[in-house]
XYZ file of C-alpha atoms in Angstrom:
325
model
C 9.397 -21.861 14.941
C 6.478 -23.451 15.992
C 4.759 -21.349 18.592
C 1.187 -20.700 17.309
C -0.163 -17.326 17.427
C -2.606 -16.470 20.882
C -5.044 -14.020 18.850
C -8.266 -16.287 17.805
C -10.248 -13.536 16.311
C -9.971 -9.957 15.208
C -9.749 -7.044 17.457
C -13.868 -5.999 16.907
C -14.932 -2.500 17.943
C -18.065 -0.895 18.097
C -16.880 2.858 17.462
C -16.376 5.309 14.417
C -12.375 5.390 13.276
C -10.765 7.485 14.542
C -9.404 9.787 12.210
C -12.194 11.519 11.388
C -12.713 13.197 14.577
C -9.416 13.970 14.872
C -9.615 15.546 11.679
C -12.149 18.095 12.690
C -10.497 19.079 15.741
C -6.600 19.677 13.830
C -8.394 21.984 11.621
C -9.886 23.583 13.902
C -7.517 24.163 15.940
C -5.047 24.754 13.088
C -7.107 25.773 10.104
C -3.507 26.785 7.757
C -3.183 22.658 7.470
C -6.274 23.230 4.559
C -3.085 25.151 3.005
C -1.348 21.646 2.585
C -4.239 20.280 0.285
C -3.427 20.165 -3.160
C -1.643 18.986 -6.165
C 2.321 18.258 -5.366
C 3.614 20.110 -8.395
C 7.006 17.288 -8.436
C 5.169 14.172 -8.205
C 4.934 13.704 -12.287
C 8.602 14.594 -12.788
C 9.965 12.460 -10.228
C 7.590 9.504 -11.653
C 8.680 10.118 -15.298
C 12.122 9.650 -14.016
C 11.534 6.279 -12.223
C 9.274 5.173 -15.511
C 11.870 5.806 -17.672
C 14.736 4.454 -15.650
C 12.711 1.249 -15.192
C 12.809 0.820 -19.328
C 16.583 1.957 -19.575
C 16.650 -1.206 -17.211
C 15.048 -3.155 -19.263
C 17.500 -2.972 -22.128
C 20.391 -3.043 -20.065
C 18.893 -6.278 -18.412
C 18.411 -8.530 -21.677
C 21.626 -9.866 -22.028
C 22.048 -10.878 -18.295
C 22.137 -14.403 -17.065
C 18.998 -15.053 -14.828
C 20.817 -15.060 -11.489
C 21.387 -11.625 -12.223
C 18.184 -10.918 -13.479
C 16.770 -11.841 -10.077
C 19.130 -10.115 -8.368
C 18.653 -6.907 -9.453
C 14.859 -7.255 -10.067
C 15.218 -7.517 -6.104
C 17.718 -5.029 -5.205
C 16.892 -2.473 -7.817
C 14.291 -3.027 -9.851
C 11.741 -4.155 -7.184
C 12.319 -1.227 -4.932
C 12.082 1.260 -7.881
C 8.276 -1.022 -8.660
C 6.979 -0.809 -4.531
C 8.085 2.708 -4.955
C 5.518 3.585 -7.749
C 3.027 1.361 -6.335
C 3.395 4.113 -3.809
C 3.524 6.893 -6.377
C 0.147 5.112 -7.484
C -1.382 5.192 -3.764
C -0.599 8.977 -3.959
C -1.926 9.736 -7.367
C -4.975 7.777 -6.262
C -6.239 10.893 -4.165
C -5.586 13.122 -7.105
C -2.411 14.874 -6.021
C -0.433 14.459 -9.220
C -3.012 16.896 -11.355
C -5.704 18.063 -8.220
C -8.955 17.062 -7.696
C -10.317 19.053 -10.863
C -8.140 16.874 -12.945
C -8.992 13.471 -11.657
C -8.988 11.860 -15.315
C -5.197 13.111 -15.285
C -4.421 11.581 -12.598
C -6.165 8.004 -13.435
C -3.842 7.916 -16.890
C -1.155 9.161 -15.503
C -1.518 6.604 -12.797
C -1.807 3.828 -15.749
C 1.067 5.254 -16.712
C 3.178 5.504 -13.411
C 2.015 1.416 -13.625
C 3.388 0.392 -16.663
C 7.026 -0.485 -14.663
C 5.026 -2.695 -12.250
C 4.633 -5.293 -15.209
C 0.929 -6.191 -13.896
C -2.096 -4.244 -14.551
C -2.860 -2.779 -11.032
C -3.541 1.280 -10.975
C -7.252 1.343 -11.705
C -8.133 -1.256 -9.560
C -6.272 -0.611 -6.355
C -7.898 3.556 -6.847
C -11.470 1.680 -6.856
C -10.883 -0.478 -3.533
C -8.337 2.251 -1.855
C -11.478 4.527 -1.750
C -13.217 2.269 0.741
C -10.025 2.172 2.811
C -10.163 5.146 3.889
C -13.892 5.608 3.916
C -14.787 2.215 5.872
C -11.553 1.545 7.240
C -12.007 -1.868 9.434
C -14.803 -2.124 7.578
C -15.845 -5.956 7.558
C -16.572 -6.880 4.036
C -15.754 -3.424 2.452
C -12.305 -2.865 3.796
C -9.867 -5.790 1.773
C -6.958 -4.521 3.188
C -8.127 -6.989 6.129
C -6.827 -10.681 6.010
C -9.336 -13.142 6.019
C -10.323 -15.404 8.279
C -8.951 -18.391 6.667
C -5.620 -16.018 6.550
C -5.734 -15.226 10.567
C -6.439 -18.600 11.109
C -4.063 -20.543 8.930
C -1.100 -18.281 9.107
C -0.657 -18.397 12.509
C 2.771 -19.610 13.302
C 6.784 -17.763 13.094
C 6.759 -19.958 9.382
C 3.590 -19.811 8.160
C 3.952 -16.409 8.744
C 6.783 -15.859 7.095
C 5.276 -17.929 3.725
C 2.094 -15.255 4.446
C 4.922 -12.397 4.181
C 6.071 -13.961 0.806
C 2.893 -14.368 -0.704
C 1.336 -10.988 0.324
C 0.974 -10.259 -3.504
C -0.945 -12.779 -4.089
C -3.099 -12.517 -1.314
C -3.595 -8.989 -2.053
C -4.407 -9.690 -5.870
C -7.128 -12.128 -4.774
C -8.574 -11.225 -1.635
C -10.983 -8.247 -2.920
C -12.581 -11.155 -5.594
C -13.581 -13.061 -2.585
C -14.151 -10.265 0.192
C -15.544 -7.400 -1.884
C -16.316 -8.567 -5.315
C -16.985 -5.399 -7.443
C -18.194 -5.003 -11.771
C -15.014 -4.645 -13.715
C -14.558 -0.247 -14.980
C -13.522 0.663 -17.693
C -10.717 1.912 -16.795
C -9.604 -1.399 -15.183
C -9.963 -2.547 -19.139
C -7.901 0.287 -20.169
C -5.140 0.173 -17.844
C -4.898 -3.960 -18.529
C -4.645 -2.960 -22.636
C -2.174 -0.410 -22.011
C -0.115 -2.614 -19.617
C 0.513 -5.692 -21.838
C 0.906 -3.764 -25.520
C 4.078 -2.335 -23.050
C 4.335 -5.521 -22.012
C 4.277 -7.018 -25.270
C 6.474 -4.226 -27.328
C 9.240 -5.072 -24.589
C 9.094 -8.738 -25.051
C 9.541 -7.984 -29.162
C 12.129 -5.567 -28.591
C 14.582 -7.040 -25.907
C 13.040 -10.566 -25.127
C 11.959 -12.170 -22.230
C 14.422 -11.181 -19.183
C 13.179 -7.640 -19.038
C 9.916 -8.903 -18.516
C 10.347 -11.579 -15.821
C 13.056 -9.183 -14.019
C 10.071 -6.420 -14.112
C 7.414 -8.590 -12.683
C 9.366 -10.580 -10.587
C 10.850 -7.278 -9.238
C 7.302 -6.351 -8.123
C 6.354 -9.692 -7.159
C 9.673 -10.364 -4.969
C 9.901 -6.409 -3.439
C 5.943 -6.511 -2.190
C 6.486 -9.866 -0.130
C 9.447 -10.384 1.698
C 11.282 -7.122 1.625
C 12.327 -4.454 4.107
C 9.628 -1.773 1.791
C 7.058 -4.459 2.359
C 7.019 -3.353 6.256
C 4.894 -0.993 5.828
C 1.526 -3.253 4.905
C 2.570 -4.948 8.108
C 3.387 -1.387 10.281
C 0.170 0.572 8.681
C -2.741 -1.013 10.525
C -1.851 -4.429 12.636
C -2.164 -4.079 16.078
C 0.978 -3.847 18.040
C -1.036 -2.225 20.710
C -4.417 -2.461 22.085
C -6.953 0.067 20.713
C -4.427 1.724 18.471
C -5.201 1.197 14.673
C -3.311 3.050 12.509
C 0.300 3.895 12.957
C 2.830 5.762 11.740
C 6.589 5.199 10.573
C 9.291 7.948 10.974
C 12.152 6.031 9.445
C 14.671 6.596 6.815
C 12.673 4.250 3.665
C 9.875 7.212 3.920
C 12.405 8.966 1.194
C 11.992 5.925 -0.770
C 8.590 5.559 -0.622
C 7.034 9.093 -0.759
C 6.300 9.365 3.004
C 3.598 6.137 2.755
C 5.272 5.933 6.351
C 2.995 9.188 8.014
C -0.035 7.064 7.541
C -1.337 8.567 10.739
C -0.988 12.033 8.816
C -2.071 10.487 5.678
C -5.808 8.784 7.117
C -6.313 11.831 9.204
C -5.638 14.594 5.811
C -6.101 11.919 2.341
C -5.765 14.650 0.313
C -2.238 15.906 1.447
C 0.207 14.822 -0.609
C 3.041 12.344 0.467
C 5.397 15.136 0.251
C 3.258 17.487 2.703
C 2.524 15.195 5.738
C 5.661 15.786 7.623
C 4.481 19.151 8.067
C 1.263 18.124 8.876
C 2.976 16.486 11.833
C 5.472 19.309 12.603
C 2.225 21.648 12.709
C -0.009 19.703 14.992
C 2.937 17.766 16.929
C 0.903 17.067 20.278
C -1.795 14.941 18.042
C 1.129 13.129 17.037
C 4.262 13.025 18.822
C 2.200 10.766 22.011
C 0.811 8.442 20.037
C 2.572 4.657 19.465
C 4.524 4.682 15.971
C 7.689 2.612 14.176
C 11.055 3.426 13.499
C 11.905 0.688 11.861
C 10.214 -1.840 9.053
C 12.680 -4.336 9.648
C 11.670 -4.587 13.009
C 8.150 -4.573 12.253
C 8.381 -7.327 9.870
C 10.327 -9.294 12.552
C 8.017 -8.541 15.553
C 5.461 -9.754 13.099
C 6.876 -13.740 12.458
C 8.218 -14.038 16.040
C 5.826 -12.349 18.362
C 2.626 -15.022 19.269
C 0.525 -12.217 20.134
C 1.110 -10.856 16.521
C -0.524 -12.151 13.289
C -2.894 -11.626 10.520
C -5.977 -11.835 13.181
C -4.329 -8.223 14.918
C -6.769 -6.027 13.178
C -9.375 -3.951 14.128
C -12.644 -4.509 12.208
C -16.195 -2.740 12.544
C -19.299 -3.195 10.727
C -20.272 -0.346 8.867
C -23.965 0.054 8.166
C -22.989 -0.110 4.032
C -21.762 -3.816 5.026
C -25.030 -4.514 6.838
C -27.183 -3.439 4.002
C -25.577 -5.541 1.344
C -26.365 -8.402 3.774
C -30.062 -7.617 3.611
C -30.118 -7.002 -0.013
């Protein structure tokens, strides 16, 4: 458990990503994919449904010793919380309401996050949108480990700790990356979350909370749905960025897994991208992918040629002007 990790440094380029050429030329090529854009007319049913389970749970919960409540707040509860954080990914490019009703889709995103426990919808929507915009981007993209992360986390148990504390790292890492002025609706969605927060703690005590929150915090670290931070963007080959999952958990996780299909079209729902795939397969079926998070997760602690350091980063010319400012 001790072998250190060979990587040193990120993977820098000095090109454009690479989705946005290949954009142009699958719509070209096959222009009905613009067909695919567009609300998915489901999404805000199926979400009710997992809200609303999530409180049943809550009051079913209360009684519970807290073995139990740990239990399930990792085999249920947690997966039903990563699942909406998912559900909140997806709402983030406006495909619960459609672009014309983006102020829809930011409450009902608040409202898709009231399970999670933690205020977290409007602020992952204002970093997510530099994701995709400057993805690799060094300083604007904070889905990048730092340095102190590639460096430190660098052996089969460190990485397995950075697995477990991905939450937290996630939390804090745009403060110190990409610090940005506090919306709004970041205020909004924090008031909302903890007067839920609060009425459930009256109402049924303090089990439903913890097995809510720890449900979130347990199911986004060390967890077979927690594969896909690892399978989205590290580098399991050289020159290949973004990759792609076509594995069984997509059905839990609204097809987060085509992330290939989901950089190249943002505005496709979840739902969509497997026919985004089906219709341009060549773009797609050649190119490196998973089949498996578990795998990916394990590839990640025990491989030495894998760690935090195996991503690609670029500057972008917004990066370079904050530097001169």
């Amino acid at each position: 458990m001790g072998n250190r990790v060979t990587r040193e440094d990120f993977e820098w380029v000095y090109t454009e990503q690479p989705h946005t050429q290949r954009r142009k030329e699958i719509l070209a090529k096959y222009p009905e994919i613009k067909t695919l854009m567009g609300p998915d007319p489901h999404l805000k049913w199926i979400v009710s449904g997992m809200v609303l389970i999530q409180f049943l749970a809550c009051y079913l919960v209360k009684d519970l010793s807290w073995k139990w409540i740990f239990f399930w707040a990792y085999a249920f509860g947690g997966c039903v919380n990563h699942s909406l954080t998912l559900a909140i990914h997806d709402i983030s490019h406006n495909v619960a309401f459609g672009n014309k009703q983006a102020k829809w889709n930011r409450w009902f995103a608040v409202f898709a996050n009231l399970p999670i426990g933690i205020p977290y919808s409007a602020s992952f929507k204002k970093y997510h949108i530099d994701h995709h915009r400057y993805l690799g981007g060094d300083g604007l993209d904070v889905d990048i480990p730092t340095t102190f992360e590639g460096w430190f986390f660098s052996t089969p148990l460190r990485k397995l700790l950075w697995l477990f504390l991905q939450p937290l790292f996630y939390s804090l890492r745009p403060l110190y990356v990409n610090p940005k002025v506090i919306t709004q609706m970041e205020i909004f969605n924090a008031l909302v979350q903890f007067s839920i927060d609060i009425t459930i703690y009256y109402l049924w005590g303090l089990k439903p909370i913890i097995y809510l929150i720890a449900g979130t915090l347990l199911c986004m670290g060390l967890h077979p749905i927690s594969g896909h931070f690892i399978a989205e963007h590290y580098m399991f080959l050289k020159g290949y960025e973004t990759y792609s999952y076509y594995g069984p958990l997509n059905w839990l996780t609204f097809n987060v897994g085509y992330h290939m299909e989901h950089h190249d079209f943002p505005s496709i729902p979840g739902c969509r991208l497997p026919m985004v795939k089906k219709i341009a397969a060549e773009y797609y079926d050649n190119l490196p992918h998973h089949r498996s998070w578990i795998r990916v997760l394990w590839d990640f602690v025990f491989d030495d040629a894998i760690g935090p350091y195996s991503r690609v980063k670029r500057l972008c010319k917004l990066a370079e002007k904050k530097l001169t400012d």
